Structures are given as structure tokens and as C-alpha cells.
Short mmCIF file of C-alpha atoms in Angstrom, two decimals:
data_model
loop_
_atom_site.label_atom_id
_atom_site.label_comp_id
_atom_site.label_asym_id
_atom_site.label_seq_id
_atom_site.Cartn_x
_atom_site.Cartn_y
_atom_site.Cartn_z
CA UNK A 28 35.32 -56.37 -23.31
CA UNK A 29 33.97 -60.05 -22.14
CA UNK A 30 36.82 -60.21 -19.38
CA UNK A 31 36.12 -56.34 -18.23
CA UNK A 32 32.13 -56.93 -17.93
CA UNK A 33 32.67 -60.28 -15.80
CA UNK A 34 35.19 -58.62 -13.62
CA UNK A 35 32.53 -55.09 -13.49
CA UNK A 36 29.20 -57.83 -13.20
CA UNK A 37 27.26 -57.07 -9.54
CA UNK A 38 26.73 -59.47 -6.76
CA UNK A 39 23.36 -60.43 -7.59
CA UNK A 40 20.71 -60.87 -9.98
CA UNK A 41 18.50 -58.50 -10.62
CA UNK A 42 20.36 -55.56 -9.78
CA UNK A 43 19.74 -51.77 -11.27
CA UNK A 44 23.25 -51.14 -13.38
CA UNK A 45 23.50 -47.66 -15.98
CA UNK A 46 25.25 -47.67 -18.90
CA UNK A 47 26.65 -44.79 -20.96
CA UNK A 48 26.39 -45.20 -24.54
CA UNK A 49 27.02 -41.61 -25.95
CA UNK A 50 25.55 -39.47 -27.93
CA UNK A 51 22.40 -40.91 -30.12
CA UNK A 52 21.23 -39.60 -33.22
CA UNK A 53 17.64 -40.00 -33.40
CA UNK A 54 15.18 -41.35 -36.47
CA UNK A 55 13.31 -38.23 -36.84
CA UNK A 56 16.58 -36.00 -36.62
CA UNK A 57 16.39 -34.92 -32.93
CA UNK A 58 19.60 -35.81 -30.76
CA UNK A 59 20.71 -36.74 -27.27
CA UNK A 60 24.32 -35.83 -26.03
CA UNK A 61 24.98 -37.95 -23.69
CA UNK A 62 22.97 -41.43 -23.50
CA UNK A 63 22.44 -43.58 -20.05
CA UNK A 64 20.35 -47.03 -20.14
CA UNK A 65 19.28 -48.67 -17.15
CA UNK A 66 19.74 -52.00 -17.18
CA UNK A 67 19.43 -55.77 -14.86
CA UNK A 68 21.10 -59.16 -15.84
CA UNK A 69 20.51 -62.75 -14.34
CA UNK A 70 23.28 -65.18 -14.58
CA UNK A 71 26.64 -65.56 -16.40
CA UNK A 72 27.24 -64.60 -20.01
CA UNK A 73 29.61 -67.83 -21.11
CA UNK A 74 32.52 -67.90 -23.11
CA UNK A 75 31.38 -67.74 -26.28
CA UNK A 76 28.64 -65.39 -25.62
CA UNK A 77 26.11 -67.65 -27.01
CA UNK A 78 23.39 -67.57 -23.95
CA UNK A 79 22.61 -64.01 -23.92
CA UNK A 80 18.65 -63.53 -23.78
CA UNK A 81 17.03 -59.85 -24.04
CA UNK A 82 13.92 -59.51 -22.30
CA UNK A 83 11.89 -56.47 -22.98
CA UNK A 84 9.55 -54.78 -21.00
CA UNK A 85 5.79 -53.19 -22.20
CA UNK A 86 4.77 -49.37 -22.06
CA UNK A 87 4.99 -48.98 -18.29
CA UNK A 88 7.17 -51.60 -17.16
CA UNK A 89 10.77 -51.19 -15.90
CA UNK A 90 14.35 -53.74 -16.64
CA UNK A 91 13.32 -55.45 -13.00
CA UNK A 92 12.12 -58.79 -14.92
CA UNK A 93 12.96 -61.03 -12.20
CA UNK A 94 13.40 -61.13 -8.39
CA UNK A 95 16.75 -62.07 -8.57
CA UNK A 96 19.03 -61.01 -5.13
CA UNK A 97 16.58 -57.85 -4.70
CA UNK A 98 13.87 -57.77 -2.42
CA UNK A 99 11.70 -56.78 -5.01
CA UNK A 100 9.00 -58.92 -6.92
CA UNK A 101 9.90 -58.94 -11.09
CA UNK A 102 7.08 -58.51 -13.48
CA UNK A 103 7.74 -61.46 -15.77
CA UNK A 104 9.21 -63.71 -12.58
CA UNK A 105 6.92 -66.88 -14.19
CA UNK A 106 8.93 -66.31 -16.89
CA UNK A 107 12.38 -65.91 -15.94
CA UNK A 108 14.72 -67.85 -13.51
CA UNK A 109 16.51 -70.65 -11.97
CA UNK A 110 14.12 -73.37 -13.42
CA UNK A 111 11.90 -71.27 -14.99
CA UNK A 112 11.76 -71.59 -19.17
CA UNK A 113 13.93 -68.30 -19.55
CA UNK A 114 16.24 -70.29 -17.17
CA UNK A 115 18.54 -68.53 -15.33
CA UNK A 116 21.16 -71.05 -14.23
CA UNK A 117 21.53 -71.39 -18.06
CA UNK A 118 20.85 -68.30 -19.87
CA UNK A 119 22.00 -64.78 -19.08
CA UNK A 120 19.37 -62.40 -19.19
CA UNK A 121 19.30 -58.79 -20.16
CA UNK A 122 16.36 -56.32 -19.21
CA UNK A 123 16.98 -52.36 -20.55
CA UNK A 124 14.91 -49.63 -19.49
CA UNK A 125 13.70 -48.33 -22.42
CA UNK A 126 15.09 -44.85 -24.04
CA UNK A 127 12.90 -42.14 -23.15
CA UNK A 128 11.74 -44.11 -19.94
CA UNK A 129 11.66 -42.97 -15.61
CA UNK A 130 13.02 -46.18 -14.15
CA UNK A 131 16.49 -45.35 -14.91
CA UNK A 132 17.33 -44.41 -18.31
CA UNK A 133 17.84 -40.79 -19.54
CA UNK A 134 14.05 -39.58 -20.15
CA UNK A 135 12.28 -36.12 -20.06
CA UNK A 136 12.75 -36.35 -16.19
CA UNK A 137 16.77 -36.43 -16.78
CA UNK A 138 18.92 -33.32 -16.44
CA UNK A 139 19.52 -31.83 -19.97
CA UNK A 140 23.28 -30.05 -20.47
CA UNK A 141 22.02 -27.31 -18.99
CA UNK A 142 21.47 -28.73 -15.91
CA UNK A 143 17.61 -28.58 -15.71
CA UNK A 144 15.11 -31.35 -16.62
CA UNK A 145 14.55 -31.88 -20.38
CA UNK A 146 10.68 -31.63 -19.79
CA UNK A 147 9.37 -30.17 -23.73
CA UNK A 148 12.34 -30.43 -24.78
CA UNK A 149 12.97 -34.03 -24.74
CA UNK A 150 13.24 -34.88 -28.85
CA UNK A 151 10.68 -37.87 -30.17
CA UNK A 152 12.09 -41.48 -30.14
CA UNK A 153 10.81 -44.22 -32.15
CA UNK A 154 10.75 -47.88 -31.02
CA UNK A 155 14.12 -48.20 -33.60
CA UNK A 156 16.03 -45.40 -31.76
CA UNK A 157 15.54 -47.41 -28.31
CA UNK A 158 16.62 -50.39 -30.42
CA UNK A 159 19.63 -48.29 -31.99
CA UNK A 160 20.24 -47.57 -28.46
CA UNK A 161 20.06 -50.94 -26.70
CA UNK A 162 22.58 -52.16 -29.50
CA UNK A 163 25.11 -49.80 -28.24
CA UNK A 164 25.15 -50.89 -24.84
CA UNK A 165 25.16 -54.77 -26.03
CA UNK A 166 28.58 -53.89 -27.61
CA UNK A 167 29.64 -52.64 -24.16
CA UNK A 168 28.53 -55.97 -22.23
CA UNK A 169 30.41 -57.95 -25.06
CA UNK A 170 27.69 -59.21 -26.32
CA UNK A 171 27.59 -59.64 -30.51
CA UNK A 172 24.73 -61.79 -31.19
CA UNK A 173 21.66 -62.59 -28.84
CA UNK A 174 20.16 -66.07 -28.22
CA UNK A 175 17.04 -64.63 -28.51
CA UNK A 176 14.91 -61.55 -27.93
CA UNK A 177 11.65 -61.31 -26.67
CA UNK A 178 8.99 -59.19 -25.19
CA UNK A 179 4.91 -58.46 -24.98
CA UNK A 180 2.98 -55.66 -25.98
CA UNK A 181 5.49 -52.74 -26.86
CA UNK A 182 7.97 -55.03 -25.74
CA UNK A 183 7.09 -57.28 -28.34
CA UNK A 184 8.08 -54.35 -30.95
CA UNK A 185 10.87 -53.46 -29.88
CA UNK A 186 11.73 -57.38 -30.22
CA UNK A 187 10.64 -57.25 -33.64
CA UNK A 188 12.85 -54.17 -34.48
CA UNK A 189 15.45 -55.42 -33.17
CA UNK A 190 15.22 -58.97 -35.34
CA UNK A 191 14.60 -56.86 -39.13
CA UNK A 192 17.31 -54.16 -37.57
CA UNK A 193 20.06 -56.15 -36.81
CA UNK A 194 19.57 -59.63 -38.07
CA UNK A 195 22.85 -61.00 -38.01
CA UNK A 196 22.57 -60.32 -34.07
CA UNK A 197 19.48 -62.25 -33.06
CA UNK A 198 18.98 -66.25 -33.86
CA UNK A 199 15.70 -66.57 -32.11
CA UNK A 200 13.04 -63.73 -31.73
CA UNK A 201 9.48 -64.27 -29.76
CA UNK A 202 6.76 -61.52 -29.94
CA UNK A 203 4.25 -61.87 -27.97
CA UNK A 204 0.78 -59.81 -28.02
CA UNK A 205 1.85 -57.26 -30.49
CA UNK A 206 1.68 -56.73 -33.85
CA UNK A 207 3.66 -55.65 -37.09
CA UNK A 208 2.47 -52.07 -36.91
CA UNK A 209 0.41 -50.19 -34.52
CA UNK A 210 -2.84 -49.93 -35.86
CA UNK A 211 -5.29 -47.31 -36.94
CA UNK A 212 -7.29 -48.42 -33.49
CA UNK A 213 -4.50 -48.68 -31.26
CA UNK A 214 -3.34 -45.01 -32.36
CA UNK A 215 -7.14 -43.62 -31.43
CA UNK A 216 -6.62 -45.62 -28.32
CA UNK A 217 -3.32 -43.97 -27.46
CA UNK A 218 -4.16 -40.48 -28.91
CA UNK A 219 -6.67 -40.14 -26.22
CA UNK A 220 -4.45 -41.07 -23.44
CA UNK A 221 -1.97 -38.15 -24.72
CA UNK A 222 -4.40 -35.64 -24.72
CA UNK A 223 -5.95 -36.92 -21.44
CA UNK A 224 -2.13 -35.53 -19.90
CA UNK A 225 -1.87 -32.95 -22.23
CA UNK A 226 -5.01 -31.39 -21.49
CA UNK A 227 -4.15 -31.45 -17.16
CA UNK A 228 -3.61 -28.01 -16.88
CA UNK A 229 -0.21 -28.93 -14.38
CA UNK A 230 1.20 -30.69 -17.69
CA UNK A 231 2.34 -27.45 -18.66
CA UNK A 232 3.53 -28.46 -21.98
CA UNK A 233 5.66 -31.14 -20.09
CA UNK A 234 7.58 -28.45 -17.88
CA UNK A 235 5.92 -29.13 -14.45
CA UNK A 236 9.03 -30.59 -12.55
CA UNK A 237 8.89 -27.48 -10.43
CA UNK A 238 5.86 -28.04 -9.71
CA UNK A 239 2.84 -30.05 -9.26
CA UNK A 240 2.85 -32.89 -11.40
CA UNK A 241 -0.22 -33.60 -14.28
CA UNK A 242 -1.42 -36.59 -12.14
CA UNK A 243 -5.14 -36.23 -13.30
CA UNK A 244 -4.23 -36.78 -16.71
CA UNK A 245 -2.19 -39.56 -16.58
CA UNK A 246 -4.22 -41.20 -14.16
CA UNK A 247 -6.96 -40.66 -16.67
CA UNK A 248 -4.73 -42.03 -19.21
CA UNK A 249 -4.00 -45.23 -17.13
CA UNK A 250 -8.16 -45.38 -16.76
CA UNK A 251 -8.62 -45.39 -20.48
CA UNK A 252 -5.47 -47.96 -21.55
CA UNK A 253 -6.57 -50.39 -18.30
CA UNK A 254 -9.86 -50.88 -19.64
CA UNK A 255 -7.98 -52.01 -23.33
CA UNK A 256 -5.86 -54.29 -21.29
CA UNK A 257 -8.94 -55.94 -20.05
CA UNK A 258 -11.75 -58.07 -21.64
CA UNK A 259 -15.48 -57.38 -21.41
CA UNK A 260 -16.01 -60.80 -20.21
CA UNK A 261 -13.62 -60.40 -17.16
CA UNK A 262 -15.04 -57.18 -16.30
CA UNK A 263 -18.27 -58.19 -16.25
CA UNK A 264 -17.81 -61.78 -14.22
CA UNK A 265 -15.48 -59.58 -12.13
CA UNK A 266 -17.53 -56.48 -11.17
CA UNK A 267 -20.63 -56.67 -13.26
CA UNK A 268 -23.15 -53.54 -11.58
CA UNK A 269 -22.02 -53.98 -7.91
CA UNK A 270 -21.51 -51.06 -5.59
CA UNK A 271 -18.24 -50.42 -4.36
CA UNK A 272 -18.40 -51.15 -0.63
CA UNK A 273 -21.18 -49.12 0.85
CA UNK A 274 -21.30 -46.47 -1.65
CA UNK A 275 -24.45 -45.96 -3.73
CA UNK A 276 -24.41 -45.04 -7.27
CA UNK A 277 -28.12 -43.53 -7.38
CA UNK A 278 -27.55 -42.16 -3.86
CA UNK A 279 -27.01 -38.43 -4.26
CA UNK A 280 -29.10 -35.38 -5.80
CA UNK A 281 -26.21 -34.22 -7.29
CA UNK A 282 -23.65 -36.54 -10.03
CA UNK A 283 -20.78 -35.56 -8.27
CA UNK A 284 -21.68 -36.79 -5.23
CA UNK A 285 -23.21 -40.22 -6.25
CA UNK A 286 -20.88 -43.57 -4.93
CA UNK A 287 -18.74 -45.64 -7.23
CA UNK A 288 -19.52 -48.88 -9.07
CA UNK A 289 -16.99 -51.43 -8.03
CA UNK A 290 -15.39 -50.81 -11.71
CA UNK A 291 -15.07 -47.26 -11.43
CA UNK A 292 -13.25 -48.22 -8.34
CA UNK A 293 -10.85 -50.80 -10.17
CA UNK A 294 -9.51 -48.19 -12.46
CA UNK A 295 -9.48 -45.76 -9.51
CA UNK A 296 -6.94 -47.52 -8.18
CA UNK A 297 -5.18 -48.44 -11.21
CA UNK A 298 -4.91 -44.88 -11.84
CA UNK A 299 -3.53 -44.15 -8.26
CA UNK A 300 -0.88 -47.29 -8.95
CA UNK A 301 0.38 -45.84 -12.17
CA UNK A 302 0.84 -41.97 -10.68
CA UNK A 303 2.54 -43.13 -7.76
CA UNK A 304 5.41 -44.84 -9.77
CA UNK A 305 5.06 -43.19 -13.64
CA UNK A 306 5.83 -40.29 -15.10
CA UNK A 307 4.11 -38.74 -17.17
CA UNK A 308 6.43 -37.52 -19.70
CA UNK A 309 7.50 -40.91 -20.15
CA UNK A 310 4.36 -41.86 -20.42
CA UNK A 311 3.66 -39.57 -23.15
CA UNK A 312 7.20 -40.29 -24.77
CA UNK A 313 6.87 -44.17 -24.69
CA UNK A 314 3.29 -44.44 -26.29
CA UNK A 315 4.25 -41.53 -28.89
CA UNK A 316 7.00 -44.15 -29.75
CA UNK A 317 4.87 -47.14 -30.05
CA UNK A 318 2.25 -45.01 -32.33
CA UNK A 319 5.06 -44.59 -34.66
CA UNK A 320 5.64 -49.10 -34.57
CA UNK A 321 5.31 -50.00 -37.99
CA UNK A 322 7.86 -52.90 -39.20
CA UNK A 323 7.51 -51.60 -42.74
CA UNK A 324 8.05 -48.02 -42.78
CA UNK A 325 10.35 -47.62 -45.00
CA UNK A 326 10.83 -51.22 -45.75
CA UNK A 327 8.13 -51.11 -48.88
CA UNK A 328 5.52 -53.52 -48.31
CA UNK A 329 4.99 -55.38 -45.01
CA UNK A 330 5.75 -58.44 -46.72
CA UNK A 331 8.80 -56.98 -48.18
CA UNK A 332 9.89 -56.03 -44.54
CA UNK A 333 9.64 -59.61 -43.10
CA UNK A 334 10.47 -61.55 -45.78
CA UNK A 335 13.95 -60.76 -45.20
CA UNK A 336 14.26 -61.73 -41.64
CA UNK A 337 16.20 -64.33 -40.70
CA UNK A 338 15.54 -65.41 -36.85
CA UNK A 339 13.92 -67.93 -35.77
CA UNK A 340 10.20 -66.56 -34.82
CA UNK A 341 7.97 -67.90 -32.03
CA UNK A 342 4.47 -65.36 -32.07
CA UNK A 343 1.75 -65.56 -29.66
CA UNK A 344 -1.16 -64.10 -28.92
CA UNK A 345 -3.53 -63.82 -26.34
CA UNK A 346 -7.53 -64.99 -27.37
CA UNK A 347 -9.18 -62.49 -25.79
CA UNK A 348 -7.37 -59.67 -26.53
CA UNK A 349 -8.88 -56.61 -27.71
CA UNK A 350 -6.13 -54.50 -27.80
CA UNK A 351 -4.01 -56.45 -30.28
CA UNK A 352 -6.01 -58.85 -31.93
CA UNK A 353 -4.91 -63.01 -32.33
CA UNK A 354 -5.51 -61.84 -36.18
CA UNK A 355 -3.01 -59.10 -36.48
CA UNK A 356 -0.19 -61.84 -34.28
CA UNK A 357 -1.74 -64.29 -37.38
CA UNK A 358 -0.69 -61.99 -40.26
CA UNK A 359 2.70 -60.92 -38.46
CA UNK A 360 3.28 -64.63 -38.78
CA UNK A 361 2.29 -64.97 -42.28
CA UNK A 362 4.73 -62.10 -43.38
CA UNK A 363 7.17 -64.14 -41.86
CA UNK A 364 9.43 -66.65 -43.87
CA UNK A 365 8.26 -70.23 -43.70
CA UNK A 366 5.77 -71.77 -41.24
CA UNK A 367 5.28 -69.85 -38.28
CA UNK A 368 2.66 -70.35 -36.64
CA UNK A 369 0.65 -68.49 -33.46
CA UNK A 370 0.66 -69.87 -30.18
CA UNK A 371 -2.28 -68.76 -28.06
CA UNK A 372 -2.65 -67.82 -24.03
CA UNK A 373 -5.90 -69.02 -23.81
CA UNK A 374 -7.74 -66.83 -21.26
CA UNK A 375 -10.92 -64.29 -20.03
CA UNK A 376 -8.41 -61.61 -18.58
CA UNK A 377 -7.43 -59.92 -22.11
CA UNK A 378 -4.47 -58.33 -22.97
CA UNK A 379 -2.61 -58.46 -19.88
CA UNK A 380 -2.72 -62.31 -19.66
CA UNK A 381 0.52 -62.57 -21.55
CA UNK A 382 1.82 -61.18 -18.41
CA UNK A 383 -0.39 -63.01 -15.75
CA UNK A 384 -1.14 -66.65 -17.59
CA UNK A 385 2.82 -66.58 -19.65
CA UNK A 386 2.91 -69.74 -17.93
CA UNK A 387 0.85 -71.63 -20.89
CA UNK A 388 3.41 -70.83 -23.05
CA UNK A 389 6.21 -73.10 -21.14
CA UNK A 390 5.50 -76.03 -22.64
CA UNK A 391 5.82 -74.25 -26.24
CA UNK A 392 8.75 -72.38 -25.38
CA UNK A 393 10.59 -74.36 -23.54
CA UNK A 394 10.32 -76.87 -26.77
CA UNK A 395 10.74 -74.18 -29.29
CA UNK A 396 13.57 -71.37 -28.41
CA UNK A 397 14.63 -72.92 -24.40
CA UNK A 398 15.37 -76.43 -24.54
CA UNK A 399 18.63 -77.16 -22.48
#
């Protein structure tokens, strides 16, 4: 299987492959005939297997990591390449699309045996069945244990998962801005993006593909989980009560026809970003699945459920995050067996600096989980 994935491996980096892993039996009893997972790799998987890295992406992010031979920027590029701690000329690095995603890997927006979309139809998957799923196709690559797994945000649980699911496959494990469970906050926070697409009368239950897509709602959606991925502070320094351009916001009789702050303009275009590249089935598949994160459901206690790992843990989290707390990353830690402590990105930006600041955590990991 080693010998047949070098010989099938692309010409670059960074490439968009699919693999077929099957049917999938799902946690909640749905089922999927006929699994494909999008997937990119940087460098060479050695002899003995023993470099393989997974890197996994958050709620609306794709397997495109890194640069790599494409033409197009990688989300995590700080991160990951020649040089870089995740380094490339070293490690080989995995990135999977996640089950029940649009950039690649079967989702609501695939064709269903019946040849139409799935749409309302598509069954509910839990961060373990994209796990269960991404486990499959590391058989395929030949891959039997991973030098380490990591990932932010929902990333960061599926990293988790995939140390207490399969321990005897991953020596090193780094979650970063996320937590042991989603929390009673984070599900209000999510809850109201769902409904926000729900509600968009296009959404049609999820069967719109015919037709105009729900792109108020999920845009309304993106408005509500930007503003968690952002601190106070940095919205304040950044906009504070400044008009946007020449538009007035006490300049009309009438509400609708008053200008935008500079904010309301921000997530404007965040909105715009999101519908132009998202779907919104996905969207509502993807943060259904990290509602249902918990690393103790059916585990017993939370304790219980990490005690047993094995891995080697690194956990950060971000200081001014206010979507998942430096406290929750501190008692994910303390579950953990022996000393583990939290590394912190130190920053005003809020949860999204573990994407935009990763960079103060070279040093760490580079020392910790990278050192070549």
C-alpha cells in the first residue's frame, strides 16, 4: 500500500486528491453508501511511515493548508512548509476535507444514489464519524500511526477525537483554541447561526440546489459567528463609531435607508466572503457536528475520558478569546495525564489569532512536537 501511494502521489504539494473509502456507518445510525474525502499532502511519507502529520482544518476551512505547487495561498501557510515548524522538507503532511463538507468531500451538495443532490436528506455526522472516516482513508495512504495531529477551533476536536479514538495511531496530538466539549454558550452561539439559514425562506429545508441558494441566512450566520471570532477590544480600536466611507448612520428619515457604521460594513463583507465560497448545507452540517463535540460522551466522566489517552498533548489557547475560553484549553489540560500545560497566543484579535498570530507558537512547537 506504501509502494502503490508513492507511485499514485501528484507532482506537487498542495494538490486537491479524492479518496474513496466506502460505505460509512454513522454514530447516530444514519449511513452513507459510498464515501469520497478530499484531501492535499506536502512532502514524502518515508519508509517507515513515521513523519506523517494530520493537519485539520476549522468550521469553514478547506484541506488547502499550504501553498504548496498551487497558485493558491493556504490558510495555515505560517504554519506549514519548507522551513516552517510543520516542516515540509521533513514531515509529510495530510489535510482532509472534512465529512459532510463543499470543498471536495461528499456533503449535502454531492449526488445521492439517485442521482440528485442529498440536500435534507444528508444524515447527521458527528466530529467522530469524520474521524471514523479520515481513519479509513489513512489505511489507504499506508499510513498506521500519525506523528502527530493537530488543528484549531473545530479542527482542534476533531484532533482530540482522533487521539481518545484511536490512540495507538497518534504519538503527539496539539489542540489548539478548542475545548473538551462544546459548551452550553458555544451551542446558543451556533443554534442561532442554524436558524439564521433555516429561517431564509430559499433554504427550503436544505433542497434549494435548483434554485436560488439561502444566501441571506448564511451570510447572517457568518455575521453572527465573525463577531465570536473577534474581540471587543479589536473591534473597538479597529472601527470604534466611524462611518463607513461617506455614508451616514443618522442620515435618513427612514432605518432602512440610514448608512453603515464601518463595523456593520466589516461583517458585510465577511458575509459576502463566506456566500461566495460556502455552502450552506455544509455550513449547517459542520456546526451541527461540532454542537454534538463532547470528548466524554459516552466515556463517563470527562476525567475518565482523558485519563486514558496516551499521546503526547501540546494545548493552546488564545488570551483573548471569547469564543473558547484560555480556561476551558486549562481544564482540557488538567483532564489530561501528567503535566500539560497551556501555551498562550498572546493577542487583541480573539479567536481567530490562532490562525493569524500561530507564529508565537514556533518557538513552543518547534521545541515540543517538531524538533528535527
Amino acid at each position: 500500500m506504501h509502494s502503490g501511494f508513492d507511485a499514485a502521489a501528484p507532482a506537487g504539494d498542495g494538490l486537491l486528491r479524492i479518496g474513496s473509502i466506502g460505505p460509512l456507518a454513522l454514530e447516530t445510525g444514519g449511513e452513507l453508501p459510498d464515501v469520497q474525502l478530499a484531501f492535499e499532502t506536502w512532502g514524502r511519507l518515508n519508509r517507515d511511515g513515521s513523519n506523517a502529520v494530520l493537519v485539520q482544518h476549522a468550521l469553514t476551512g478547506s484541506s488547502h493548508v499550504a501553498r504548496g505547487s498551487s497558485e493558491e495561498e493556504g490558510w495555515w501557510d505560517a504554519l506549514v512548509g519548507p522551513g516552517c515548524p510543520v516542516d515540509t522538507d521533513h514531515y509529510f503532511v495530510v489535510s482532509v476535507n472534512m465529512l459532510g463538507g463543499c470543498y471536495g468531500s461528499t456533503g449535502p451538495a454531492s449526488l445521492a444514489p439517485d442521482g440528485t443532490p442529498w440536500g435534507s436528506r444528508f444524515p447527521f455526522v458527528t466530529i467522530r464519524d469524520s474521524v471514523r472516516a479520515e481513519s479509513l482513508l489513512a489505511d489507504q495512504l499506508g499510513i498506521g500511526r500519525w506523528h502527530s495531529v493537530l488543528g484549531g477551533s473545530m479542527g482542534g476536536a476533531r484532533a482530540l477525537e482522533w487521539a481518545l479514538m484511536y490512540p495507538q495511531r497518534v504519538e503527539r496530538c496539539a489542540v489548539i483554541a478548542c475545548t473538551a466539549a462544546s459548551s452550553a454558550e458555544q451551542i446558543a452561539f451556533a443554534q442561532a447561526q442554524l436558524q439564521a439559514i433555516r429561517l431564509d425562506p430559499a433554504y427550503r429545508g436544505g433542497d434549494y440546489y435548483d434554485g436560488p441558494h439561502p444566501d441571506a441566512g448564511l451570510g447572517l450566520a457568518r455575521r453572527i459567528a465573525h463577531i465570536t471570532y473577534r474581540s471587543e477590544h479589536e473591534l473597538e480600536a479597529r472601527f470604534g463609531r466611524a462611518e463607513q466611507d461617506a455614508e451616514q448612520p443618522l442620515g435618513a428619515v427612514l432605518p432602512a435607508d440610514r448608512g453603515r457604521y464601518q463595523v456593520e460594513s466589516y461583517l458585510d463583507h465577511q458575509a459576502d466572503k463566506l456566500v461566495e465560497r460556502f455552502d450552506a448545507n455544509s455550513y449547517v452540517v459542520l456546526t451541527e457536528a461540532l454542537m454534538s463535540h463532547d470528548a466524554a460522551r459516552d466515556r463517563g466522566s470527562l476525567d475518565a475520558a482523558l485519563r486514558g489517552a496516551t499521546s503526547e498533548f501540546f494545548i493552546a489557547a488564545v488570551d483573548s478569546d471569547r469564543l473558547y475560553f484560555p480556561e476551558q484549553s486549562q481544564r482540557l489540560a488538567d483532564g489530561l495525564p501528567g503535566d500539560v500545560p497551556v501555551h498562550t497566543i498572546s493577542s487583541p484579535v480573539g479567536h481567530d489569532a490562532f490562525l493569524t498570530q500561530i507564529h508565537q507558537l514556533d518557538a513552543q512547537l518547534r521545541a515540543t512536537l517538531y524538533a528535527v
